[in-house]
Coordinates of C-alpha atoms in Angstrom, one line a residue:
M1 CA 19.9 6.2 -38.3
A2 CA 18.7 2.6 -37.9
V3 CA 20.2 -0.5 -36.3
A4 CA 18.9 -3.9 -37.8
G5 CA 15.9 -2.0 -39.3
V6 CA 15.0 -0.3 -36.0
D7 CA 15.5 3.4 -35.5
V8 CA 18.1 4.3 -32.8
D9 CA 15.7 6.6 -31.1
I10 CA 13.3 3.7 -30.6
L11 CA 16.2 1.6 -29.2
V12 CA 17.1 4.4 -26.8
V13 CA 13.6 4.7 -25.5
F14 CA 13.3 0.9 -25.2
G15 CA 16.6 1.0 -23.2
I16 CA 15.2 3.5 -20.8
V17 CA 12.0 1.4 -20.4
L18 CA 14.1 -1.7 -19.7
L19 CA 16.2 0.2 -17.2
T20 CA 13.1 1.5 -15.5
L21 CA 11.6 -2.0 -15.3
V22 CA 14.8 -3.4 -13.8
L23 CA 14.9 -0.7 -11.1
F24 CA 11.2 -1.1 -10.3
V25 CA 11.6 -4.9 -9.9
T26 CA 14.9 -4.8 -7.9
E27 CA 14.1 -1.7 -5.9
Y28 CA 17.7 -0.7 -6.1
L29 CA 16.4 2.9 -6.0
P30 CA 13.1 4.1 -4.4
V31 CA 10.4 4.4 -7.0
D32 CA 10.3 8.2 -6.8
V33 CA 14.0 8.4 -7.4
T34 CA 13.7 6.0 -10.4
A35 CA 11.0 8.3 -11.7
I36 CA 13.3 11.3 -11.5
L37 CA 16.0 9.3 -13.2
V38 CA 13.6 8.6 -16.1
M39 CA 12.8 12.3 -16.5
V40 CA 16.6 13.1 -16.5
L41 CA 17.4 10.5 -19.1
L42 CA 14.5 11.5 -21.4
M43 CA 15.6 15.1 -21.3
V44 CA 19.3 14.4 -21.7
F45 CA 18.5 12.4 -24.8
G46 CA 15.7 14.8 -25.8
S47 CA 15.4 17.7 -28.2
D48 CA 17.0 20.1 -25.7
G49 CA 19.7 17.7 -24.5
V50 CA 22.7 16.0 -25.9
V51 CA 21.0 14.3 -28.9
N52 CA 17.4 14.2 -30.1
F53 CA 16.8 10.5 -29.6
T54 CA 13.7 10.6 -27.4
H55 CA 12.1 13.7 -29.1
I56 CA 11.2 14.9 -25.6
S57 CA 11.7 18.6 -24.8
T58 CA 12.6 19.8 -21.4
A59 CA 9.1 21.1 -21.0
E60 CA 7.6 17.7 -22.0
G61 CA 10.1 16.0 -19.7
V62 CA 8.7 17.7 -16.6
S63 CA 5.1 17.9 -17.9
G64 CA 4.1 15.1 -15.7
F65 CA 4.0 17.5 -12.7
S66 CA 1.4 19.7 -14.4
N67 CA -0.5 16.8 -15.9
P68 CA -4.2 16.8 -14.9
A69 CA -3.9 13.2 -13.8
T70 CA -1.1 13.9 -11.4
L71 CA -2.8 16.9 -9.9
T72 CA -6.1 15.0 -9.7
V73 CA -4.4 12.1 -7.8
L74 CA -2.8 14.6 -5.5
A75 CA -6.2 16.2 -4.7
M76 CA -7.9 12.9 -4.2
L77 CA -5.2 11.8 -1.7
I78 CA -5.9 14.9 0.3
L79 CA -9.7 14.3 0.1
S80 CA -9.3 10.7 1.2
S81 CA -7.1 11.8 4.1
G82 CA -9.9 14.2 5.2
I83 CA -12.4 11.4 5.2
S84 CA -10.0 9.2 7.2
R85 CA -9.5 11.9 9.9
T86 CA -13.2 12.1 10.6
G87 CA -13.2 8.4 11.6
L88 CA -16.1 7.6 9.2
V89 CA -14.4 4.4 7.8
Q90 CA -13.4 3.3 11.3
I91 CA -17.0 3.7 12.5
V92 CA -18.3 1.7 9.6
G93 CA -15.6 -0.9 10.5
R94 CA -16.8 -1.2 14.1
R95 CA -20.3 -1.8 12.8
M96 CA -18.8 -4.4 10.6
A97 CA -17.3 -6.1 13.6
E98 CA -20.6 -6.0 15.5
F99 CA -22.3 -7.7 12.5
A100 CA -19.6 -10.3 12.0
G101 CA -19.3 -11.7 15.5
T102 CA -17.4 -15.1 15.6
S103 CA -18.8 -16.4 12.3
R104 CA -15.9 -16.6 9.7
D105 CA -18.4 -16.3 6.8
R106 CA -19.9 -13.2 8.3
Q107 CA -16.4 -11.8 9.0
L108 CA -15.4 -12.3 5.4
L109 CA -18.7 -10.9 4.1
A110 CA -18.3 -7.8 6.3
T111 CA -14.7 -7.3 5.2
L112 CA -15.7 -7.5 1.5
G113 CA -18.8 -5.5 2.0
V114 CA -17.1 -2.6 3.5
A115 CA -13.8 -2.5 1.6
G116 CA -15.3 -2.9 -1.9
P117 CA -17.9 -0.2 -2.0
A118 CA -15.8 2.2 0.1
S119 CA -12.9 1.9 -2.3
G120 CA -15.1 3.2 -5.1
F121 CA -15.2 6.7 -3.6
I122 CA -12.1 6.9 -1.4
N123 CA -8.7 6.0 -2.8
N124 CA -8.4 2.3 -2.1
T125 CA -4.9 2.6 -0.6
P126 CA -6.0 4.6 2.6
V127 CA -9.1 2.4 2.8
V128 CA -6.9 -0.7 3.4
A129 CA -4.6 1.2 5.7
I130 CA -7.5 2.1 7.9
L131 CA -9.1 -1.3 7.8
V132 CA -6.0 -3.5 8.5
P133 CA -6.1 -2.9 12.3
I134 CA -9.9 -3.2 12.4
V135 CA -9.9 -6.5 10.5
T136 CA -7.0 -7.8 12.5
D137 CA -8.7 -7.1 15.8
L138 CA -12.0 -8.5 14.3
A139 CA -10.2 -11.8 13.4
H140 CA -8.6 -12.3 16.8
A141 CA -11.8 -11.4 18.6
G142 CA -13.7 -13.9 16.5
K143 CA -11.1 -16.7 16.9
T144 CA -10.2 -16.5 13.2
S145 CA -6.7 -16.3 11.8
P146 CA -6.1 -12.9 10.2
S147 CA -4.6 -14.7 7.3
K148 CA -8.1 -15.7 6.3
L149 CA -9.3 -12.1 6.0
L150 CA -6.4 -9.8 5.0
I151 CA -5.7 -10.9 1.4
P152 CA -9.5 -10.8 0.8
L153 CA -9.4 -7.2 2.2
S154 CA -6.7 -6.1 -0.2
Y155 CA -8.4 -7.8 -3.2
A156 CA -11.8 -6.4 -2.4
S157 CA -10.3 -2.9 -2.3
M158 CA -8.8 -3.4 -5.7
L159 CA -12.1 -4.7 -7.1
G160 CA -14.0 -1.8 -5.5
G161 CA -11.5 0.7 -7.0
M162 CA -13.0 -0.2 -10.4
L163 CA -16.4 1.1 -9.5
T164 CA -15.7 4.8 -10.3
L165 CA -13.1 7.0 -11.9
I166 CA -11.7 8.1 -8.6
G167 CA -11.4 4.7 -7.0
T168 CA -7.7 4.4 -7.8
S169 CA -5.0 6.6 -9.2
T170 CA -4.6 4.1 -12.0
N171 CA -8.1 5.0 -13.3
I172 CA -7.3 8.7 -13.3
L173 CA -4.0 8.2 -15.1
A174 CA -5.6 5.9 -17.7
S175 CA -8.4 8.4 -18.3
D176 CA -5.8 11.1 -19.1
V177 CA -3.9 8.8 -21.5
S178 CA -7.1 7.7 -23.1
D179 CA -8.0 11.4 -23.6
R180 CA -4.6 12.1 -25.2
L181 CA -4.7 9.0 -27.5
L182 CA -8.4 8.8 -28.3
G183 CA -10.0 12.0 -27.2
H184 CA -12.1 9.9 -24.9
P185 CA -11.5 10.5 -21.1
F186 CA -13.4 8.5 -18.6
S187 CA -16.6 9.9 -17.0
M188 CA -17.2 9.4 -13.3
F189 CA -19.2 6.2 -13.8
E190 CA -17.9 5.3 -17.3
F191 CA -17.3 1.6 -16.3
T192 CA -19.4 1.3 -13.2
Q193 CA -21.6 -1.4 -14.7
L194 CA -18.6 -3.6 -15.4
G195 CA -17.1 -2.7 -12.1
V196 CA -20.1 -4.0 -10.3
V197 CA -20.0 -7.3 -12.2
V198 CA -16.3 -7.7 -11.4
L199 CA -16.8 -6.8 -7.7
L200 CA -19.6 -9.3 -7.3
V201 CA -17.8 -12.1 -9.2
G202 CA -14.6 -11.5 -7.3
S203 CA -16.3 -11.4 -4.0
L204 CA -18.2 -14.6 -4.7
Y205 CA -14.9 -16.3 -5.5
L206 CA -13.3 -15.1 -2.3
M207 CA -16.3 -16.2 -0.2
T208 CA -16.5 -19.7 -1.7
V209 CA -13.1 -20.7 -3.0
G210 CA -10.5 -18.1 -2.2
H211 CA -10.5 -18.3 1.6
R212 CA -10.2 -22.1 1.4
L213 CA -7.0 -21.7 -0.5
L214 CA -5.5 -19.4 2.2
P215 CA -3.5 -21.1 4.9
E216 CA -3.7 -20.0 8.5
R217 CA -0.3 -18.4 8.7
V218 CA -1.0 -16.4 11.8
P219 CA -2.3 -18.3 14.9
V220 CA -5.8 -17.7 15.9
E221 CA -4.7 -16.6 19.4
E222 CA -2.8 -13.3 19.3
D223 CA 0.7 -14.4 20.5
Y224 CA 3.2 -12.4 18.5
L225 CA 6.2 -14.1 20.1
R226 CA 5.2 -17.5 18.9
E227 CA 4.1 -16.1 15.5
Y228 CA 7.5 -14.5 15.0
D229 CA 9.3 -17.5 16.6
I230 CA 11.4 -15.3 18.9
E231 CA 11.0 -16.9 22.3
E232 CA 14.6 -18.1 22.3
Y233 CA 15.7 -14.5 21.7
L234 CA 14.1 -13.3 24.9
T235 CA 15.7 -13.8 28.3
E236 CA 15.9 -12.4 31.8
M237 CA 19.0 -11.3 33.6
V238 CA 19.6 -9.8 37.1
V239 CA 22.1 -7.1 37.7
G240 CA 24.2 -8.7 40.4
E241 CA 26.6 -7.6 43.1
G242 CA 29.6 -6.0 41.5
S243 CA 28.1 -6.0 38.0
P244 CA 29.5 -3.3 35.7
L245 CA 25.9 -2.6 34.6
A246 CA 25.1 -1.1 38.0
G247 CA 25.3 2.6 37.8
R248 CA 25.1 2.7 34.1
T249 CA 22.1 4.1 32.1
V250 CA 19.8 1.9 30.1
E251 CA 21.0 3.6 26.9
T252 CA 24.7 2.7 27.4
A253 CA 24.4 -0.5 29.4
V254 CA 24.2 -2.9 26.4
A255 CA 25.1 -0.5 23.6
D256 CA 28.6 0.0 24.9
A257 CA 29.1 -3.7 24.9
E258 CA 28.4 -3.7 21.2
F259 CA 26.0 -6.6 21.4
D260 CA 22.9 -7.2 19.3
A261 CA 20.6 -6.7 22.3
D262 CA 17.9 -4.4 23.6
I263 CA 16.6 -3.9 27.1
L264 CA 12.8 -4.2 26.8
Q265 CA 11.8 -3.9 30.4
V266 CA 13.3 -3.1 33.8
V267 CA 11.6 -4.7 36.8
R268 CA 12.5 -3.0 40.1
D269 CA 10.7 -3.5 43.4
D270 CA 7.9 -5.4 41.6
E271 CA 7.3 -2.3 39.4
V272 CA 7.6 -2.9 35.6
Y273 CA 9.1 -0.1 33.6
V274 CA 7.8 -0.9 30.1
E275 CA 9.5 2.0 28.4
P276 CA 12.8 2.5 30.3
Q277 CA 14.2 5.9 29.4
G278 CA 17.7 6.1 28.1
G279 CA 18.8 8.1 31.1
M280 CA 17.4 5.6 33.7
T281 CA 20.2 4.3 35.9
L282 CA 20.4 0.6 36.6
R283 CA 20.8 -0.7 40.1
R284 CA 21.9 -3.9 41.7
G285 CA 19.0 -6.3 41.8
D286 CA 17.2 -4.9 38.8
L287 CA 15.7 -7.6 36.6
L288 CA 16.3 -7.0 32.9
R289 CA 14.1 -8.4 30.2
L290 CA 16.2 -8.5 27.0
R291 CA 15.9 -9.2 23.3
A292 CA 19.2 -10.7 22.4
D293 CA 20.7 -13.4 20.1
R294 CA 22.4 -16.4 21.6
E295 CA 25.9 -15.0 21.0
A296 CA 25.0 -11.8 22.9
I297 CA 23.5 -13.7 25.8
R298 CA 26.5 -16.0 26.1
S299 CA 28.9 -13.0 26.0
L300 CA 26.9 -11.1 28.6
A301 CA 27.0 -14.1 30.9
N302 CA 30.7 -14.8 30.3
R303 CA 31.6 -11.2 31.2
E304 CA 29.6 -11.5 34.4
T305 CA 27.7 -8.3 33.5
A306 CA 24.5 -10.0 34.8
T307 CA 23.2 -13.3 36.0
L308 CA 20.8 -15.4 33.8
T309 CA 17.6 -16.2 35.7
G310 CA 16.8 -19.2 33.6
E311 CA 13.4 -17.8 32.8
T312 CA 12.3 -16.8 29.3
P313 CA 9.1 -14.9 28.5
L314 CA 6.9 -17.4 26.7
S315 CA 4.0 -15.3 25.6
A316 CA 3.1 -11.7 24.6
A317 CA 1.4 -11.3 28.0
D318 CA 4.8 -11.6 29.8
L319 CA 5.9 -8.3 28.1
D320 CA 2.6 -6.5 28.9
P321 CA 2.4 -4.0 31.8
D322 CA 0.3 -4.7 34.8
D323 CA -2.5 -2.5 33.5
G324 CA -3.1 -5.0 30.7
K325 CA -2.9 -2.5 27.9
Q326 CA -1.4 -3.5 24.5
T327 CA 2.3 -3.2 24.4
L328 CA 3.2 -5.5 21.5
V329 CA 1.9 -4.5 18.1
E330 CA 2.8 -5.0 14.4
V331 CA 3.7 -1.9 12.5
V332 CA 3.6 -1.8 8.6
I333 CA 5.8 0.5 6.6
P334 CA 3.6 2.1 3.9
R335 CA 4.7 3.8 0.7
G336 CA 6.0 7.3 1.4
S337 CA 7.2 6.4 4.9
H338 CA 10.4 8.1 5.9
L339 CA 11.6 4.8 7.3
A340 CA 11.6 3.1 3.9
G341 CA 15.1 2.8 2.7
E342 CA 16.5 3.4 6.1
S343 CA 17.7 1.0 8.8
L344 CA 16.7 1.0 12.4
A345 CA 20.1 2.4 13.3
S346 CA 20.1 5.2 10.7
S347 CA 16.5 6.2 11.4
T348 CA 17.2 6.2 15.2
F349 CA 13.9 4.5 15.5
R350 CA 14.4 3.5 19.2
Q351 CA 15.3 7.0 20.3
R352 CA 12.7 8.8 18.2
Y353 CA 9.7 6.7 19.0
D354 CA 10.6 5.3 22.5
A355 CA 10.0 1.8 21.1
N356 CA 11.9 -1.5 20.6
V357 CA 11.8 -3.7 17.5
L358 CA 11.8 -7.4 18.5
A359 CA 11.7 -8.7 14.9
F360 CA 10.4 -7.8 11.5
R361 CA 9.2 -9.4 8.3
S362 CA 10.6 -8.4 5.0
R363 CA 9.3 -10.0 1.8
G364 CA 8.4 -13.3 3.6
E365 CA 11.6 -13.5 5.6
T366 CA 11.5 -13.1 9.4
V367 CA 14.5 -11.1 10.7
R368 CA 15.3 -11.6 14.3
D369 CA 19.0 -10.7 14.8
H370 CA 21.4 -8.1 13.5
M371 CA 18.4 -6.0 12.6
D372 CA 19.9 -2.5 13.1
R373 CA 21.7 -2.5 9.7
R374 CA 19.1 -4.2 7.6
R375 CA 17.4 -1.8 5.1
I376 CA 13.7 -1.5 5.7
R377 CA 11.4 -1.6 2.6
V378 CA 7.9 -0.7 1.9
G379 CA 5.6 -3.4 3.1
D380 CA 7.9 -4.6 5.9
T381 CA 6.2 -5.3 9.2
L382 CA 7.9 -4.5 12.5
L383 CA 7.0 -6.3 15.8
V384 CA 7.2 -3.3 18.2
Q385 CA 7.3 -3.3 22.0
A386 CA 6.5 0.0 23.7
A387 CA 4.3 1.7 26.2
P388 CA 0.6 2.3 25.2
D389 CA 1.1 6.1 24.7
S390 CA 4.1 5.4 22.4
I391 CA 2.0 3.1 20.3
D392 CA -0.8 5.7 20.0
R393 CA 1.9 8.2 18.8
L394 CA 2.9 5.6 16.1
S395 CA -0.8 5.3 15.1
D396 CA -1.0 9.0 14.6
N397 CA 2.1 9.1 12.5
D398 CA 1.6 8.7 8.7
D399 CA 4.9 6.9 8.5
F400 CA 3.3 3.8 10.0
I401 CA 0.2 1.6 9.8
V402 CA -0.3 0.1 13.3
A403 CA -2.2 -3.2 13.0
H404 CA -4.1 -2.4 16.2
E405 CA -6.6 0.4 16.8
P406 CA -5.4 3.2 19.0
T407 CA -6.7 3.1 22.6
D408 CA -8.1 6.7 22.4
P409 CA -8.5 7.7 18.8
D410 CA -8.8 11.4 18.1
Y411 CA -11.2 11.5 15.2
R412 CA -13.1 14.6 14.0
T413 CA -16.5 12.8 14.1
E414 CA -18.3 16.1 14.2
K415 CA -17.0 16.9 10.7
I416 CA -18.4 13.7 9.1
P417 CA -21.4 15.5 7.6
H418 CA -19.1 18.2 6.1
A419 CA -16.7 15.6 4.6
V420 CA -19.6 13.5 3.1
A421 CA -21.2 16.6 1.6
I422 CA -17.9 17.7 0.1
M423 CA -17.2 14.3 -1.4
A424 CA -20.7 14.1 -2.7
G425 CA -20.2 17.5 -4.4
V426 CA -16.9 16.5 -5.9
V427 CA -18.5 13.4 -7.4
G428 CA -21.9 14.8 -8.2
V429 CA -20.8 17.9 -10.2
V430 CA -18.8 15.6 -12.4
A431 CA -21.3 12.8 -12.7
V432 CA -24.4 14.8 -13.5
P433 CA -24.9 15.2 -17.3
W434 CA -25.6 18.9 -17.1
G435 CA -25.9 19.4 -20.8
T436 CA -28.5 16.7 -21.3
L437 CA -30.3 17.8 -18.2
G438 CA -30.4 21.5 -19.3
S439 CA -31.6 20.6 -22.8
T440 CA -34.3 18.3 -21.4
L441 CA -35.5 21.0 -18.9
A442 CA -35.4 23.7 -21.6
G443 CA -37.6 21.6 -23.9
A444 CA -40.0 20.7 -21.1
T445 CA -40.4 24.2 -19.7
G446 CA -39.8 26.4 -22.7
V447 CA -37.1 28.3 -20.7
G448 CA -34.2 28.4 -23.2
A449 CA -31.9 29.7 -20.5
L450 CA -31.9 26.3 -18.8
A451 CA -29.9 24.9 -21.7
G452 CA -27.0 26.9 -20.2
L453 CA -26.7 24.3 -17.4
S454 CA -24.1 22.7 -19.6
A455 CA -21.7 25.4 -18.3
L456 CA -21.9 23.6 -14.9
S457 CA -20.0 20.6 -16.4
L458 CA -16.5 20.6 -14.8
P459 CA -13.6 18.2 -15.0
I460 CA -12.7 16.0 -12.0
L461 CA -9.5 18.0 -11.5
T462 CA -11.5 21.2 -10.9
T463 CA -14.0 19.7 -8.5
A464 CA -11.3 17.7 -6.6
L465 CA -9.2 20.9 -6.0
A466 CA -12.3 22.8 -5.0
G467 CA -13.1 19.9 -2.6
V468 CA -9.6 20.3 -1.0
V469 CA -10.3 24.0 -0.4
A470 CA -13.7 23.2 1.0
M471 CA -12.3 20.6 3.4
V472 CA -9.8 23.1 4.8
A473 CA -12.4 25.8 5.1
A474 CA -14.8 23.4 6.9
G475 CA -12.0 22.3 9.3
V476 CA -12.2 18.6 8.1
I477 CA -8.5 18.8 7.4
K478 CA -6.0 21.3 8.8
P479 CA -3.7 23.3 6.4
A480 CA -0.6 21.8 8.1
E481 CA -1.9 18.3 7.3
L482 CA -2.2 18.8 3.6
Y483 CA 1.3 17.9 2.7
D484 CA 1.4 14.9 5.0
A485 CA -1.7 13.6 3.3
V486 CA 0.0 13.3 -0.1
E487 CA 2.0 10.2 -1.0
W488 CA 4.8 12.1 -2.8
D489 CA 6.4 9.0 -4.2
V490 CA 3.2 8.4 -6.1
I491 CA 3.2 11.9 -7.5
F492 CA 6.8 11.6 -8.6
L493 CA 6.1 8.2 -10.1
L494 CA 3.3 9.7 -12.2
A495 CA 5.4 12.7 -13.1
G496 CA 8.2 10.3 -14.4
V497 CA 6.2 7.7 -16.2
I498 CA 3.9 10.1 -18.1
P499 CA 6.7 11.6 -20.3
L500 CA 8.0 8.0 -20.8
G501 CA 4.7 7.1 -22.3
I502 CA 4.8 10.2 -24.5
A503 CA 8.3 9.2 -25.7
L504 CA 7.0 5.7 -26.6
E505 CA 4.4 7.4 -28.8
Q506 CA 6.6 10.1 -30.4
T507 CA 9.5 7.8 -31.3
G508 CA 7.2 5.2 -32.9
G509 CA 8.0 2.6 -30.2
A510 CA 4.3 2.1 -29.5
D511 CA 3.7 1.6 -33.2
L512 CA 6.4 -1.0 -33.5
L513 CA 5.2 -3.0 -30.5
G514 CA 1.6 -2.6 -31.5
G515 CA 2.4 -3.9 -35.0
L516 CA 4.1 -7.0 -33.5
V517 CA 1.1 -7.8 -31.2
A518 CA -1.3 -7.0 -34.0
A519 CA 0.3 -9.9 -36.0
T520 CA -1.4 -12.2 -33.5
G521 CA -4.7 -11.1 -35.1
G522 CA -4.0 -13.5 -37.9
Y523 CA -4.2 -16.4 -35.5
L524 CA -6.6 -15.1 -32.8
P525 CA -10.0 -13.4 -32.9
V526 CA -10.3 -9.9 -31.7
L527 CA -11.7 -11.1 -28.4
G528 CA -8.6 -13.4 -28.0
V529 CA -6.2 -10.5 -28.6
L530 CA -8.1 -8.4 -26.1
W531 CA -7.8 -11.3 -23.6
V532 CA -4.0 -11.5 -24.2
F533 CA -3.6 -7.8 -23.5
Y534 CA -5.5 -8.2 -20.2
L535 CA -3.3 -11.1 -19.1
A536 CA -0.1 -9.4 -20.2
T537 CA -0.9 -6.2 -18.3
G538 CA -1.8 -8.3 -15.2
I539 CA 1.5 -10.1 -15.3
I540 CA 3.5 -6.9 -15.9
T541 CA 1.7 -5.1 -13.1
G542 CA 2.7 -8.0 -10.8
V543 CA 6.4 -7.0 -11.0
I544 CA 6.2 -3.2 -11.5
S545 CA 3.8 -0.5 -10.4
N546 CA 0.2 -0.4 -11.7
N547 CA 0.6 3.2 -12.9
A548 CA 3.7 2.4 -14.8
S549 CA 2.1 -0.6 -16.5
V550 CA -0.8 1.5 -17.7
V551 CA 1.4 4.2 -19.2
L552 CA 3.5 1.6 -21.0
M553 CA 0.7 -0.7 -22.2
L554 CA -2.0 1.8 -23.2
P555 CA -0.2 3.2 -26.3
I556 CA 0.7 -0.3 -27.5
A557 CA -3.0 -1.4 -26.9
V558 CA -4.3 1.5 -29.0
E559 CA -1.9 0.8 -31.8
T560 CA -2.7 -2.9 -31.7
A561 CA -6.5 -2.2 -31.9
A562 CA -5.9 0.1 -34.9
G563 CA -3.9 -2.7 -36.6
I564 CA -6.6 -5.3 -36.3
G565 CA -9.6 -3.0 -36.9
A566 CA -10.8 -3.3 -33.3
N567 CA -12.4 -0.8 -30.9
P568 CA -9.5 1.0 -29.3
F569 CA -11.5 2.0 -26.3
A570 CA -12.2 -1.6 -25.5
F571 CA -8.5 -2.2 -25.3
V572 CA -8.0 0.8 -23.1
L573 CA -10.5 -0.6 -20.7
A574 CA -9.0 -4.1 -20.7
V575 CA -5.5 -2.6 -19.8
T576 CA -7.1 -0.3 -17.1
F577 CA -9.0 -3.1 -15.4
A578 CA -6.0 -5.5 -15.5
A579 CA -3.6 -2.9 -14.1
S580 CA -6.0 -2.1 -11.2
T581 CA -6.7 -5.7 -10.3
S582 CA -3.2 -7.3 -9.9
F583 CA -3.6 -10.3 -7.6
L584 CA -0.5 -12.4 -8.5
T585 CA 2.2 -11.0 -6.3
P586 CA 2.5 -8.9 -3.1
V587 CA 4.6 -6.2 -4.9
G588 CA 2.3 -5.4 -7.8
Y589 CA -0.1 -3.3 -5.7
Q590 CA 0.5 -1.4 -2.5
T591 CA -2.6 -2.8 -0.7
N592 CA -1.1 -6.3 -1.1
L593 CA 2.1 -5.1 0.7
F594 CA 0.0 -3.6 3.5
V595 CA -1.4 -7.0 4.4
Y596 CA 1.8 -9.0 3.7
G597 CA 3.3 -8.8 7.2
P598 CA 0.2 -8.7 9.4
G599 CA -1.2 -11.8 7.5
G600 CA 2.1 -13.7 7.9
Y601 CA 1.9 -14.5 4.2
R602 CA 4.4 -16.0 1.8
F603 CA 5.0 -14.9 -1.8
A604 CA 3.3 -18.1 -3.0
D605 CA 0.1 -17.4 -1.1
Y606 CA -0.8 -14.5 -3.4
F607 CA -0.3 -16.7 -6.5
R608 CA -2.2 -19.6 -5.0
V609 CA -5.3 -17.4 -4.4
G610 CA -4.7 -14.7 -7.0
A611 CA -4.0 -16.8 -10.1
P612 CA -7.4 -18.5 -10.3
L613 CA -9.1 -15.1 -9.6
Q614 CA -7.0 -13.4 -12.3
L615 CA -8.0 -16.0 -14.8
L616 CA -11.6 -15.9 -13.8
L617 CA -11.8 -12.1 -14.0
S618 CA -9.9 -12.0 -17.3
V619 CA -12.8 -13.9 -18.9
V620 CA -15.5 -11.9 -17.1
T621 CA -13.9 -8.6 -17.9
V622 CA -13.2 -9.3 -21.5
L623 CA -16.7 -10.6 -22.1
G624 CA -18.1 -7.7 -20.2
I625 CA -16.2 -5.2 -22.3
A626 CA -17.5 -7.0 -25.4
F627 CA -21.1 -6.9 -24.1
F628 CA -21.1 -3.2 -22.9
W629 CA -18.9 -1.5 -25.5
G630 CA -18.2 -4.0 -28.3
V631 CA -14.8 -5.0 -29.7
R632 CA -15.2 -4.0 -33.3
A633 CA -14.3 -0.5 -34.5

C-alpha cells in the first residue's frame, strides 16, 4: 500500500526515525531508553509483530547487541579504562604541565599535543575525562582562564579520534556499516593520512584563531563562589540562647524547617567541622555557615532559630579547612552516571557522598536555589563542598568527573608496561598486513610455509576481546571493574540504532532519500554533493548523537553515490569524519559536554569557535578524500 506515492512501510520507518530524533534532541527519555524504544517499535511493526511494515524480524531487532561494532566498542571501553587505571595519561599530563608553565601558547600546544595523539589509540571520551582536571589545574597554576583551554581540549580529542579505527566508537560503527553496504570495512590505519592532515589543520586553527574567539568565562583566579555568583547565598548564623536548633542534629536542624538551606560547616571552639555528620548535635554558641536563599535566611532569622552574624564568606578560601586542602571542586556528570536523570533529593547525594552542592550549571544556566528537585542531566557541573577524603572518593567514582586531581591518586603505575604492550598487540595484530608480509617472505626465502602468515590476520573484535582477557590476567584491570568500565548507555544506543539503519535499507527509505539527494547532482559537481553530505552530517550530529547520525546518513550517502556515479567509499568517509568532528554545539559530542561546565561556557561559544572550524575542515576533508581515494566510481 502507498500513500501519495510513498509506501506505508517507508512512512512507518520515517516516523520512527522522526520520533527518535525528537527524543534525542529533547532528552525526554535517556538515550539508552530511547534506543530500547526504537527496538520495540521496529519489532512491533516488523515481520514477527503486528504488521510487517519495517521488515525487521525479532532476531534483527535485537541484532545490535551481537553486532561486531557493539562488541568491539564494549571491549575498547574496557581497554581504555585499563590504560586510565595505570595513570599513564595522567603522568603524560603532568609532564605537559611542566612543559607549559605560565605561557598560554605553550599551555595550548601541550593540551592539543597530548589530547590529539592519545585519542587515536584510546577512546577519546575517557581521554577528555582524564585530562579535564589536569588542564583545569594547569590553567589556574599558569594564570590562564580554563575557558581558553577546555574547548580546544575537547576539539583536539575529536580530531585525534580520526587517526585510527579505534579512536572513537563512531569509526568502529561506520566500519561495520561500510562492510555491510559495500563489503569494505576500515582497516586500522585506513584513513590515518587524512586524519593527520585534519588534526594538524584543526590544531593550527585552534592555536592561531580559535583561542582568540573564546571568551574568558571562568576567572583566572580559582574563586568558585564568584564564578558561580553565589556569595549572597552564603551566610553565617550563631546558635543563640534558647534557640530551638540547640540540641538538634545537623541532619534535622534545617531540614525539619523545610527551608532550601544546607549547613556547610560548623565552627565550635575555633575548630572547623568541614563535613558535619548528620548525627552531630548542635550546641549554643555554634557558628553555622549556611548555603540558603534569601527567603530561607529571612525565615530563619524571623523564627529566632539563630542570629545572623552579618558576615558572609566572600571567597572559596573561607570555606576551606585550616589544613588548606581543597574542599570546593566542580564535579561533571558524565554519560552513564547513575545521577543522570535523578535529582539531588532522589539520589540522596548529600547522604551518600557526605558532600553539599552549592550550585550547579545545566546547559548554560546556573542553578542556585531550589536545587533538590531539579533533574540532573549529562554534562551538568556541580559545585561541591566536602572534606578532602570525600572529594577523593568522588574522584574514584565513575559516576563523576572531578575537575581537580585527587590528592593521593591510587594508580597502578607498575602495570604501565603491561597495558602498553597489550594495546600494542591489539593494534599491531590488526594493522600488520600478514598476507602481504607472508607472500613477500615466502618469495624472498623460498619457504612456502611463510605464506601461511595470512592466517594471523584477525579482526579488531577478536584482538580487542583478547586484550580484555590479557589485561585482567596481567592485573591491569580487576574483574570486578569490567562492568563499571563500560558505558552501557552507549552500548544500548548502538544496539538500538543499528537495526534502525537496517530498516531504512530494507524498506527502501534509504533509496528514496538517496534519490532525492542525488537530484542535486544535476546542479552540483560530485565534489559539491560530497561537501553537502559532510555539512549535513555535521549539522545533524550537532543535535543528536554521533553514532545515530552515522547509522542514518551512511545508507543515504551510499545510495546517493550510486545515483550520481560517484565513489561510495568516499561518501562513507565524508559522513564518518563529519560525525566524529562535531564542533557546533555542546550536545553533539560527549566530550563537549564534559568541558561545558568547567569552562563556564555558553551555548553560543561552541558555535562561535566551532562554525569556522567546521567550515574549514569541510573543505580540507572533502579535498583530502578526493586526493587520497578519488570521488568517481
